[in-house]
Coordinates of C-alpha atoms in Angstrom, one line a residue:
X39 CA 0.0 0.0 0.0
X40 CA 1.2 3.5 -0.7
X41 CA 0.3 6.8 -0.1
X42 CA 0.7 9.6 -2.5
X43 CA 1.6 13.4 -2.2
X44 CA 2.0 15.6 -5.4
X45 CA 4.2 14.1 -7.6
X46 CA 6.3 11.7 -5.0
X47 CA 5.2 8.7 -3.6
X48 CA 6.1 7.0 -0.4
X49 CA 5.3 3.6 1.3
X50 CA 2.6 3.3 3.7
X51 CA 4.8 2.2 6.7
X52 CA 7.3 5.6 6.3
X53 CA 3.9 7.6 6.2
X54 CA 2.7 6.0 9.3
X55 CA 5.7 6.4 10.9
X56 CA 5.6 10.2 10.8
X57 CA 1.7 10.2 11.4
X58 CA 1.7 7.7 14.8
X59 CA 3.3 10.6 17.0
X60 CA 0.4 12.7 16.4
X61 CA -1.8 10.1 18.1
X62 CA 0.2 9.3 20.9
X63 CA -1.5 11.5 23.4
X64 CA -4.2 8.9 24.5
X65 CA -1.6 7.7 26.6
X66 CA -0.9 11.1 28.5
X67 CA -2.7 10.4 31.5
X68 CA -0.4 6.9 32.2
X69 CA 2.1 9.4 32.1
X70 CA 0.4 11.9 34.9
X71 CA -1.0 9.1 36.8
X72 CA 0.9 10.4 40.1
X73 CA -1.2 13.6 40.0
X74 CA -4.9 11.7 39.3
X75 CA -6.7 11.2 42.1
X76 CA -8.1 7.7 41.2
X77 CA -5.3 6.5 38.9
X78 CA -6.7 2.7 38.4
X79 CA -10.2 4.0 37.6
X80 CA -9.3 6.8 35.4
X81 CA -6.3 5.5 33.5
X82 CA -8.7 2.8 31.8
X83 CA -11.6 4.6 31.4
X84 CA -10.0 7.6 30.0
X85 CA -7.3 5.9 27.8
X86 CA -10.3 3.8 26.0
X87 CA -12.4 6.7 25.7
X88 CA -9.5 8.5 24.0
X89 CA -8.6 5.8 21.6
X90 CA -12.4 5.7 21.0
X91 CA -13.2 8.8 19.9
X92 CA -10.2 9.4 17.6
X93 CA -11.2 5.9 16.1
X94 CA -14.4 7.5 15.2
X95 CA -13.1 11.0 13.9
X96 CA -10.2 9.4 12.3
X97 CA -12.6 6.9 10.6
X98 CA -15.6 9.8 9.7
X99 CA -13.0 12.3 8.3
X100 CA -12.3 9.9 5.1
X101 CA -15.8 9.2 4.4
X102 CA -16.7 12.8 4.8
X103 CA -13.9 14.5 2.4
X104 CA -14.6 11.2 -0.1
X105 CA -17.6 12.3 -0.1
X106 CA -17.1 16.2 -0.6
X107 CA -13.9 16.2 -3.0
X108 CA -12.5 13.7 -6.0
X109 CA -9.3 11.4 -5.5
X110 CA -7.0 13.9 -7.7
X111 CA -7.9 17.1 -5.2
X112 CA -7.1 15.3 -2.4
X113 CA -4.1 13.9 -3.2
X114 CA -2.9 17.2 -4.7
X115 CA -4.4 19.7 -2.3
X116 CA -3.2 18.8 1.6
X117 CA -5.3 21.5 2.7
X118 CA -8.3 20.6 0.8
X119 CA -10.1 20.7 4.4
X120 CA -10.0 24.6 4.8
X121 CA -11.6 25.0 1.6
X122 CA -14.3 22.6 2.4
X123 CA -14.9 23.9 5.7
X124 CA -17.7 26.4 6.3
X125 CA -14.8 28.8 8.3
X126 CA -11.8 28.0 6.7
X127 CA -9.3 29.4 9.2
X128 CA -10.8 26.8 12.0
X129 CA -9.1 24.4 10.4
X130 CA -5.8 26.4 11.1
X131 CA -6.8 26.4 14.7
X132 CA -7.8 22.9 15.0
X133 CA -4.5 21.9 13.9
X134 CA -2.8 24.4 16.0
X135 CA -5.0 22.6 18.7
X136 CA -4.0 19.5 18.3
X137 CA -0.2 20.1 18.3
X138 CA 0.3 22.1 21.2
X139 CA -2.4 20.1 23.2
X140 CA 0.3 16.7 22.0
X141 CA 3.4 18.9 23.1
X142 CA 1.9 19.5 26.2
X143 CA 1.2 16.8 27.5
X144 CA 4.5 15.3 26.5
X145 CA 6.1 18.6 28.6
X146 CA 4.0 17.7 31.6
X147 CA 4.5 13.5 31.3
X148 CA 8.3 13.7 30.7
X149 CA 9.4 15.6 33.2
X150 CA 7.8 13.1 35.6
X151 CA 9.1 10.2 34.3
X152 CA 12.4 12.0 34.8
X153 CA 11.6 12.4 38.1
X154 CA 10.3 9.0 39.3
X155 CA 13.4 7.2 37.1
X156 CA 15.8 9.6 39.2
X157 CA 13.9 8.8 42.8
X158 CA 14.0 5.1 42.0
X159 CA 18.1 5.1 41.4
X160 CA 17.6 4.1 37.6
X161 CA 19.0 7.2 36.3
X162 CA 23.2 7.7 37.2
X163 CA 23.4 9.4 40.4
X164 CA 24.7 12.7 38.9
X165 CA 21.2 12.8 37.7
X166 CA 19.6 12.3 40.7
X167 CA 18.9 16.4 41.1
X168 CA 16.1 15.4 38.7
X169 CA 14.0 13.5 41.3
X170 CA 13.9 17.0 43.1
X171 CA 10.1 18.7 43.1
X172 CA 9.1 21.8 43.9
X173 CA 5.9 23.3 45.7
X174 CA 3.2 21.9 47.2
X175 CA 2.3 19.5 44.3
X176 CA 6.3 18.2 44.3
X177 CA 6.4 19.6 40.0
X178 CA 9.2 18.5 38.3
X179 CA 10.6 21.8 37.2
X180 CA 14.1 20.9 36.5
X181 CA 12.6 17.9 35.0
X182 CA 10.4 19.9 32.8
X183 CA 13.5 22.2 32.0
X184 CA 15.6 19.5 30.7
X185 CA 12.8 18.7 28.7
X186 CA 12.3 21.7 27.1
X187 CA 15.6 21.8 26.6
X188 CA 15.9 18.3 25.0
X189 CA 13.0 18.8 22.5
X190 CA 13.7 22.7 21.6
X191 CA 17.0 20.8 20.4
X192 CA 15.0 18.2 18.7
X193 CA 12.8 21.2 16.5
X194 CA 16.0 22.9 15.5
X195 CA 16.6 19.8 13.4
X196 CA 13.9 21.4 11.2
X197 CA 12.6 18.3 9.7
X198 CA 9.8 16.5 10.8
X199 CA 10.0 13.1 8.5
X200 CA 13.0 12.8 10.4
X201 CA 12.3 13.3 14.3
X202 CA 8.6 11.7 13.8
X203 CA 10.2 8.0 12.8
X204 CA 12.4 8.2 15.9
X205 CA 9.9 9.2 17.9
X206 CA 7.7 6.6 16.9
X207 CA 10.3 3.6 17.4
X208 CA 10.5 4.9 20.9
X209 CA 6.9 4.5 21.8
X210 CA 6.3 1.9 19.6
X211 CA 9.0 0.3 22.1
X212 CA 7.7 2.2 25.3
X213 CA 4.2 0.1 24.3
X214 CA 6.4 -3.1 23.6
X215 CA 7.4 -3.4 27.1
X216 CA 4.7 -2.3 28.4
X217 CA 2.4 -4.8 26.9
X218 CA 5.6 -7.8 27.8
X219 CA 5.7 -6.4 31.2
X220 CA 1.7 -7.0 31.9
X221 CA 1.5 -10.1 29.6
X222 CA 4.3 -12.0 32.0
X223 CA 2.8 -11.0 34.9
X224 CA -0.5 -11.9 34.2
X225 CA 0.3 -15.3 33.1
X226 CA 2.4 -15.7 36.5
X227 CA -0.7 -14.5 38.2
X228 CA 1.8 -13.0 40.5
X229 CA 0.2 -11.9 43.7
X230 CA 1.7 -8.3 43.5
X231 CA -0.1 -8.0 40.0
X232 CA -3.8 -7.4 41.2
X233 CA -4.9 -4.9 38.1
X234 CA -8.5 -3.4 39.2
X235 CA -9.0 -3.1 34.8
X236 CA -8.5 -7.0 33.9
X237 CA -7.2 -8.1 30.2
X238 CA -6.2 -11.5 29.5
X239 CA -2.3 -11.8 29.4
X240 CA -2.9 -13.4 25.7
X241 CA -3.6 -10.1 24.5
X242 CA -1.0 -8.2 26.2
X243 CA 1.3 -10.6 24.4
X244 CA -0.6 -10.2 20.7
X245 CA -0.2 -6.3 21.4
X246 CA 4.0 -6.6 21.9
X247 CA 4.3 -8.4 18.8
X248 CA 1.8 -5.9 17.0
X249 CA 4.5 -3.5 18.3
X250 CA 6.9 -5.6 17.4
X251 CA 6.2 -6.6 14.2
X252 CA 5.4 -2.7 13.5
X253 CA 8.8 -1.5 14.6
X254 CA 10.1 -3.8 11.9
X255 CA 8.3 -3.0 9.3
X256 CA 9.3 0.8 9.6
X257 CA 12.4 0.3 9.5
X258 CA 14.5 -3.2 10.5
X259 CA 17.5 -1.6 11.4
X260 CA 16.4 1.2 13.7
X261 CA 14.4 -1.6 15.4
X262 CA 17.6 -3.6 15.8
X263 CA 19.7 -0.7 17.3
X264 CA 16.3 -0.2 19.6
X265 CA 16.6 -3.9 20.9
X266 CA 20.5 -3.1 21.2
X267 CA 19.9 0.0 23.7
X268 CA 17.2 -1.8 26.0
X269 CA 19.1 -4.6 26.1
X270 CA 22.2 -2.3 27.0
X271 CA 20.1 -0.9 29.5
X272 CA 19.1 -4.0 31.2
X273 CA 22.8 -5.0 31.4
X274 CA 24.0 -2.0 32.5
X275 CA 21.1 -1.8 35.8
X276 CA 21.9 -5.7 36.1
X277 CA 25.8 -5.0 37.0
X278 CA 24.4 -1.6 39.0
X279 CA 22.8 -4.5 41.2
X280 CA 20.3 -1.7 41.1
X281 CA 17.7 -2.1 45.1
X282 CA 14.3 -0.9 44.6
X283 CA 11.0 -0.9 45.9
X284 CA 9.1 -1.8 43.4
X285 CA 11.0 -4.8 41.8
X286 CA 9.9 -7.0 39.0
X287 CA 9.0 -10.0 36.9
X288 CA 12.1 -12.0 36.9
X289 CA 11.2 -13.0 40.0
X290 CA 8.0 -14.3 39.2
X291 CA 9.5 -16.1 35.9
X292 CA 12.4 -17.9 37.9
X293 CA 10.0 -19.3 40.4
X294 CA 7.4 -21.1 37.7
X295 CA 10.8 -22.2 36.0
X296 CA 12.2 -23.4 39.1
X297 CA 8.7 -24.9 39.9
X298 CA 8.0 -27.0 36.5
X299 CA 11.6 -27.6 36.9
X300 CA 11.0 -29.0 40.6
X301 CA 8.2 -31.6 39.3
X302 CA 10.4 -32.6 36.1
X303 CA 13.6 -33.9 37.7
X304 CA 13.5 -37.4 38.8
X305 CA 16.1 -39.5 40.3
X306 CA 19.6 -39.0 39.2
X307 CA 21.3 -41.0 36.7
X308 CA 24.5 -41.8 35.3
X309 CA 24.1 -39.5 31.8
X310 CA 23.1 -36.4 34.4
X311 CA 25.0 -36.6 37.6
X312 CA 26.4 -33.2 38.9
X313 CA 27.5 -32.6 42.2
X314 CA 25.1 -31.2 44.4
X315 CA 27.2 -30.3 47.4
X316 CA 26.3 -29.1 50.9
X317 CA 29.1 -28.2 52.8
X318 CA 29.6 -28.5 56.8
X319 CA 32.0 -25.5 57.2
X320 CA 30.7 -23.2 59.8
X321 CA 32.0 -20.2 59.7
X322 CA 33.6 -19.5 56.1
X323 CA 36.4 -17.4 56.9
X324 CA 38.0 -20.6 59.5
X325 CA 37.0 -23.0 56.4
X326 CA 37.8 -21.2 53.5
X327 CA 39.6 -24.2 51.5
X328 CA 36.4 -26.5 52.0
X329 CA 34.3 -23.7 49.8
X330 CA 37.4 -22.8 47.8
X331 CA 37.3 -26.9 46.9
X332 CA 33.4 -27.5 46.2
X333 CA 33.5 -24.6 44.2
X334 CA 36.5 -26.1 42.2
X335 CA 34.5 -29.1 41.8
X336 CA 30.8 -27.4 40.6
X337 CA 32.4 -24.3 38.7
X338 CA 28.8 -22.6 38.7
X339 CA 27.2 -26.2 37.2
X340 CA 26.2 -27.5 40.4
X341 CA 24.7 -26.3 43.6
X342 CA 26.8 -25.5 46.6
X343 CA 24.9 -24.8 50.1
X344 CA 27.4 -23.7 52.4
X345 CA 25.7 -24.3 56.2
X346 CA 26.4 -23.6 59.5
X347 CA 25.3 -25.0 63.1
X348 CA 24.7 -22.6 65.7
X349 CA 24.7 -23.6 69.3
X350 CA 20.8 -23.0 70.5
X351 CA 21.7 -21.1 73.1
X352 CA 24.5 -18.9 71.3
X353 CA 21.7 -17.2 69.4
X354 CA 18.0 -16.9 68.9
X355 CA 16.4 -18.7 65.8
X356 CA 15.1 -15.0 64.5
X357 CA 18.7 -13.8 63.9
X358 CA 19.5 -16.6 61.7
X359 CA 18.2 -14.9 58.8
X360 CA 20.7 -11.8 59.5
X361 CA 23.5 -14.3 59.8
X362 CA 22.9 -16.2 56.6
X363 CA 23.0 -12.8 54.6
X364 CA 26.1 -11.7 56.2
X365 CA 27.7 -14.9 55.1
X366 CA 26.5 -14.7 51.5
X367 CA 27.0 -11.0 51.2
X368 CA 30.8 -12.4 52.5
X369 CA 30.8 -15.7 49.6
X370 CA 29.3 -13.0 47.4
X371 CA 32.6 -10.5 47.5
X372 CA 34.7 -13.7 47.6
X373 CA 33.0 -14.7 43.9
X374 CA 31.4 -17.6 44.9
X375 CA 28.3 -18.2 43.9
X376 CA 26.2 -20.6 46.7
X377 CA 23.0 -21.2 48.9
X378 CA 23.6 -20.8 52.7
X379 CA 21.9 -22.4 55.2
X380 CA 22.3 -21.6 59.1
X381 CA 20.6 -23.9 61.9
X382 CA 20.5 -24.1 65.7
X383 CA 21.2 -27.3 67.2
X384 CA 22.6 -28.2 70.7
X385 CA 25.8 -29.7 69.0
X386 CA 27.3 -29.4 65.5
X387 CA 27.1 -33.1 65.1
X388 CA 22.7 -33.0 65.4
X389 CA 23.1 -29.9 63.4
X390 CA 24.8 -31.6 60.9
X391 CA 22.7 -34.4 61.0
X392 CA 19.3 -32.8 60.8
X393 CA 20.8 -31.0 57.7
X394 CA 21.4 -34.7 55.8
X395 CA 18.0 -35.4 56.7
X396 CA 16.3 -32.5 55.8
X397 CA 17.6 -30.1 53.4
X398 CA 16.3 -30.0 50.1
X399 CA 13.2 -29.9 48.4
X400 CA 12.0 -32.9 46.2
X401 CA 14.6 -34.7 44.6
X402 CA 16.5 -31.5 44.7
X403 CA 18.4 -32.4 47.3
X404 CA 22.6 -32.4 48.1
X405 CA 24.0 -36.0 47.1
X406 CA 27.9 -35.0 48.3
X407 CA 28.7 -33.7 51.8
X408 CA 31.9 -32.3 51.9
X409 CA 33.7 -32.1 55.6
X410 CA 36.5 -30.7 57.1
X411 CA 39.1 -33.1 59.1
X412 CA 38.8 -33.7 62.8
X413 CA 41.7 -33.5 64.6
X414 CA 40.5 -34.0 68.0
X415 CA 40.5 -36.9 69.5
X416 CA 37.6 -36.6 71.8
X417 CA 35.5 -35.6 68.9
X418 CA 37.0 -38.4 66.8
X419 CA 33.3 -40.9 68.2
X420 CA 30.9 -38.6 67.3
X421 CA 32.8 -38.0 64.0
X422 CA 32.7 -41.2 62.7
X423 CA 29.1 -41.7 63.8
X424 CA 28.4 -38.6 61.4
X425 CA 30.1 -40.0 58.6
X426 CA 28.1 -43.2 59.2
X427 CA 24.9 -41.9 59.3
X428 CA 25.5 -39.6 55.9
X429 CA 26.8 -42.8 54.1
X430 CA 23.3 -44.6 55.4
X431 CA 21.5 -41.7 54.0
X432 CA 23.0 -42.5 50.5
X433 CA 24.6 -39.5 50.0
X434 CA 29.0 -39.1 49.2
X435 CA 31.3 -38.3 51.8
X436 CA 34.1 -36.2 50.9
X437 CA 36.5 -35.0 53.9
X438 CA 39.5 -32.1 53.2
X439 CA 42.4 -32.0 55.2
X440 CA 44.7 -29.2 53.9
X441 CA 48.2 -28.8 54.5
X442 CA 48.3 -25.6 55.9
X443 CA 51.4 -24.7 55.0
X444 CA 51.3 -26.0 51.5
X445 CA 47.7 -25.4 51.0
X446 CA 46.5 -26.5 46.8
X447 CA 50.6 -26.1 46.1
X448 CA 51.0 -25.5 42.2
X449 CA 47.5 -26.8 41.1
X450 CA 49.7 -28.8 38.9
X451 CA 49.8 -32.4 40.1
X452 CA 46.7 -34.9 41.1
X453 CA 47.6 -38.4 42.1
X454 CA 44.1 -40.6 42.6
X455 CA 45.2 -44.1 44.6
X456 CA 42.9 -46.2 42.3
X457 CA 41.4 -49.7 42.9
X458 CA 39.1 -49.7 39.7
X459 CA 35.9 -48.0 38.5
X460 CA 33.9 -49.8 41.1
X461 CA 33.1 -47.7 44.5
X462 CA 35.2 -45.2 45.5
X463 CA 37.6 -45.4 42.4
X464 CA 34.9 -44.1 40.2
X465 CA 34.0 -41.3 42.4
X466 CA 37.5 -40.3 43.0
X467 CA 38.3 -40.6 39.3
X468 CA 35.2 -38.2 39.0
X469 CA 35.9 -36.0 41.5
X470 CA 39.8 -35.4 39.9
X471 CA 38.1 -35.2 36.3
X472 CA 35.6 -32.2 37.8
X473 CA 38.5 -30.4 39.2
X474 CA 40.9 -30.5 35.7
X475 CA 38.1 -28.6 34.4
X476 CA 38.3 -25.6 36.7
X477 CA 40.2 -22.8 35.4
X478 CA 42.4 -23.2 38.7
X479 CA 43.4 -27.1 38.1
X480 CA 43.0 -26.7 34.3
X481 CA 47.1 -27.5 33.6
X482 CA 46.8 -30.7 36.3
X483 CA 47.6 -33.5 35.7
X484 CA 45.9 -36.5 37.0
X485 CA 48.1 -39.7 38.5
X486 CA 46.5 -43.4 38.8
X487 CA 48.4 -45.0 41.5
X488 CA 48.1 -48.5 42.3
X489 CA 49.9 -51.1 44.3
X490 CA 50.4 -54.7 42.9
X491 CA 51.9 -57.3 45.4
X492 CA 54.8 -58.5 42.5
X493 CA 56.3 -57.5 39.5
X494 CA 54.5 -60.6 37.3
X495 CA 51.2 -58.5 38.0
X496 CA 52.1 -55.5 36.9
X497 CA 52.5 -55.8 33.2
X498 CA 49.2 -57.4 33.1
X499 CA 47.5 -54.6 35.5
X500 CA 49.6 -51.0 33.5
X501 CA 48.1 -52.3 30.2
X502 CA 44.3 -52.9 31.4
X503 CA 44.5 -49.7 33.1
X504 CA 45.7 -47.7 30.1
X505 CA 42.6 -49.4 28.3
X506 CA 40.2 -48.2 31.1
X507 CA 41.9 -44.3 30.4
X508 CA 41.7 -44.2 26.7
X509 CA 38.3 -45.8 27.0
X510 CA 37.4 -43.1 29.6
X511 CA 38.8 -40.6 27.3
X512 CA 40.0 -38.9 30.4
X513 CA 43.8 -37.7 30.1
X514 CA 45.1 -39.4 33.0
X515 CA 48.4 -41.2 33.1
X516 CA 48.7 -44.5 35.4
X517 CA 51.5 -45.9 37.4
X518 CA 51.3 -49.0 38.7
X519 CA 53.9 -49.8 41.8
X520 CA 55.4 -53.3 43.0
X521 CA 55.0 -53.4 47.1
X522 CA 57.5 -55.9 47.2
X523 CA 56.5 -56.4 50.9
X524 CA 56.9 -53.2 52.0
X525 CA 53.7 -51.2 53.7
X526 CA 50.9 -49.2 51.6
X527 CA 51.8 -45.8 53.4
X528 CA 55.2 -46.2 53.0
X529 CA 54.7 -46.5 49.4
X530 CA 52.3 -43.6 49.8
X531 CA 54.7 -40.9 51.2
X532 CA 57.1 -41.9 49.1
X533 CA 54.8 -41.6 45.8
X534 CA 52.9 -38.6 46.4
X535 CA 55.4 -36.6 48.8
X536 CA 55.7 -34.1 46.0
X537 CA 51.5 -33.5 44.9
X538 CA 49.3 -30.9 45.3
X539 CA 46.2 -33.3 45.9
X540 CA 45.8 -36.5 47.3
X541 CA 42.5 -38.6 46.6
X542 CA 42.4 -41.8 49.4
X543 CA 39.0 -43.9 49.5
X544 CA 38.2 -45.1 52.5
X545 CA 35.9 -48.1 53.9
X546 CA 32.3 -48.4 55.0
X547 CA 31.5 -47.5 58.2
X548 CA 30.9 -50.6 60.2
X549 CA 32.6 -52.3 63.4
X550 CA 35.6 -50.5 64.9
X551 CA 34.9 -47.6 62.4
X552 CA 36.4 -45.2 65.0
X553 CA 39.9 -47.0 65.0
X554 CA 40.5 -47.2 61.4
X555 CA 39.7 -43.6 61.0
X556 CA 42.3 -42.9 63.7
X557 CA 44.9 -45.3 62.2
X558 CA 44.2 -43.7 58.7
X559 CA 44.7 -40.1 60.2
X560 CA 47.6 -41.0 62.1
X561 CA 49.8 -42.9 58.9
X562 CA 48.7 -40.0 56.6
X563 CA 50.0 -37.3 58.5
X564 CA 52.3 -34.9 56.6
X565 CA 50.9 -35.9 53.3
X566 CA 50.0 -32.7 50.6
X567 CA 46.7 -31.6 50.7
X568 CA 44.4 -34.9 51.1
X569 CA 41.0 -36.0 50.3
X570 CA 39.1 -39.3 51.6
X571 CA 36.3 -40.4 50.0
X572 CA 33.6 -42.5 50.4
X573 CA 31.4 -43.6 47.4
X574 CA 27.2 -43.3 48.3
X575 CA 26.1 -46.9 47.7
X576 CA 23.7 -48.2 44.8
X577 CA 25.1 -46.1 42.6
X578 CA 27.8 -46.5 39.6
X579 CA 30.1 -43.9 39.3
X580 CA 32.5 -45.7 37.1
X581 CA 29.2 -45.5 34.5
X582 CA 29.1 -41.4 34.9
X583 CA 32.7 -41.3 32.9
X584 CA 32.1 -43.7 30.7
X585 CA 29.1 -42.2 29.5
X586 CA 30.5 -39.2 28.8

């Protein structure tokens, strides 16, 4: 379709483009809805009674000049109206009228907009003079001056096929969001989002891609570069971290996600496993290399919920909230990205325990617990008795003791003490494979140790292990070591004196459980950094790598 003026032609969409601003002021009382005194009521009523009537008089005026005036005078004469008019110079007026009443109210909306976009912190706060008001009805006045000032600069372009298209991919975008804004939130139904004028969400939806699909026919690129600012916008007030009061949909959206996301997981399997990790560290800042190490072994692709037990009568159960935003406000400067969780309990142990019972929601729940070493031997019962009860609840027990004065060394060097795929050997395989692909551990390298009682085995034993790595696909090397009578720890110092991380299964908890932990603590003592593991049962990790 194209419309036609004198001799030149243009297409219908570059017409429209300059005509839309001129009918943009049905929307001037959203604009002013701070100075209304029944904004909900009026806002409706008086928007559809504006787009009403100038349905009607747009629609009549056609008819009416088709009816008084040939095709050829009205394209050639665009004033065609004054002459049909019975007072010609009305016409003038009318149009005079009509500008000045769109100009201002445009001069008295933005200037407010200014104003609440300053008060709210959106605006840099070297603009925040514009939230200032003045007199008794708080008006905008350096608001409206920068206005003025902003659209006197505007009509010194002299050309209005120019401004109008800009001006009309800005509303046309204003509407976009508008109409995105109240279509998400009226799906969420959030609770917040109680609208006294009701339209179904569908058609706040069909309305952004009218505006959408507008914008694009106007003109592609300018709607690109439009898309390109809001969405430099919405970065920009992302890394802000901007705090307000009245907040908005993502909230909403995350929480049906999480929810439908909630009822689709079911039980974990070999081609999904992840480490879900919660972590027994108290206070961070005394435990720092337990974070430091579950967040080497998640990188941001697993959950981490750091958690801390609280003596019951240290503190009351209402300042636990307070306590776990310090410590995530603390994780949160550090760069690590976890849940917290604080409890009160009348030891850590119950604390501890009650968390392995009870945290998570669905099958959402930690399947690794990741400890710190006791050293103390009174302590060393009640221990054990934990680690027990978190292998009975079918969940991974992974226990750190650094070397504090070597700490993670070079991040260069791995060695995994390996008795196959089965048990703890898969885990720990998996655990080392996690790690290689942190940015930290990225240039490790990962060590297979095992121990063959004579040198006939070991031929036999190198060459099925080097199958098991290719097969894994893995980039381990193996090294398989003759005893030749002499003890497993000796062998172990002497092997791995010189790593930066020591992986060590350990056995099911059962009788005497308490003594060989103790015997294990005591002939691993001034090893590198070391971890013991203990495989949950009824699961195969060895079938989590070679899935991969």
């Amino acid at each position: 379709m194209w419309a036609d003026s004198g001799q030149s032609s243009e297409p219908f969409w570059t017409v429209f483009a300059v005509f839309f601003p001129a009918v943009t002021g049905i929307m001037a009382g959203v604009s002013m809805s701070g100075d209304l005194r029944e904004p909900s009521r009026s806002i409706p009523t008086g928007t559809l009674a504006a787009v009403g009537t100038g349905y009607v008089i747009y629609m009549i005026l056609p008819i009416v000049m088709a009816m008084r005036a040939d095709a050829s005078t009205l394209i050639e004469n665009p004033l065609i109206m004054k002459e049909m008019a019975f007072w010609g110079p009305a016409i003038l007026f009318g149009v005079w009228g009509a500008t000045l009443s769109s100009a201002i109210g445009s001069i008295l909306g933005a200037p407010r907009v200014l104003q609440a976009l300053a008060r709210d912190g959106v605006l840099p706060g070297r603009l925040s003079v514009l939230g200032n008001g003045s007199g008794p009805n708080d008006e905008p006045r350096i608001g409206t001056a920068v206005t003025l000032g902003i659209a006197t600069a505007t009509v010194c372009i002299g050309d209005l096929n120019i401004i109008a298209p800009v001006l009309t991919m800005f509303f046309l975008t204003t509407y976009l969001v508008l109409n995105v804004s109240a279509g998400i939130e009226g799906f969420l139904q959030s609770p917040s989002f109680r609208p006294t004028f009701k339209v179904h969400w569908s058609l706040s939806m069909l309305g952004a891609l009218g505006c959408l699909a507008v914008m694009f026919l106007i003109n592609a690129v300018a709607t690109v570069i439009a898309a390109v600012i809001v969405l430099a916008i919405f970065i920009w007030l992302q890394r802000r971290e901007l705090e307000t009061t009245w907040g908005d949909a993502r909230r909403g959206i995350w929480m049906a996600l999480v929810r439908e996301g909630i009822f689709q997981i079911g039980e974990e399997d070999t081609k999904n496993w992840r480490p879900h990790i919660l972590v027994l560290s108290g206070i961070p800042k005394k435990r720092w290399p337990l974070i430091q190490f579950a967040d080497d072994l998640t990188h941001n692709r697993g959950m981490i919920t750091v958690c801390s037990v609280l003596p019951s009568s240290s503190r009351d159960v209402s300042q636990q909230s307070d306590m776990q935003d310090t410590i995530r406000e603390y994780l949160e400067k550090r760069g690590v990205q976890v849940l917290v969780r604080v409890v009160t309990a009348t030891d850590f142990f119950d604390g501890a325990k009650l968390l392995v019972e009870t945290y998570g929601i669905g099958p959402l729940t930690p399947n690794t617990v990741v400890l710190g070493d006791s050293q103390e031997p009174s302590r060393s019962d009640r221990y054990c008795q934990l680690v027990a009860h978190i292998h009975k609840a079918k969940k991974n027990v992974v226990i750190l003791r650094e070397n504090s004065e070597r700490g993670f060394g070079q991040y260069r060097r791995i060695d995994v003490w390996w008795g196959g795929l089965q048990n703890n050997g898969g885990l720990m395989l998996l655990l080392a494979y996690l790690l290689r692909t942190d940015m930290d551990w990225r240039n490790a390298e990962v060590h297979l140790k095992l121990v063959v009682p004579e040198e006939s085995a070991a031929q036999a034993t190198q060459a099925n292990v080097d199958s098991v790595i290719q097969n894994l696909r893995i980039g381990a090397s193996s090294q398989v070591l003759v005893s030749q009578g002499r003890p497993f720890y000796d062998i172990l110092h002497e092997s791995s004196q010189d790593a930066d991380l020591i992986f060590l299964g350990i056995r099911t908890p059962g009788e005497n459980f308490t003594e060989y932990y103790q015997d294990l603590q005591s002939k691993t003592v001034g090893l590198p950094s070391t971890v013991f593991v203990l495989a949950a049962p009824g699961f195969s990790y060895g079938e989590v790598l070679s899935d991969r």
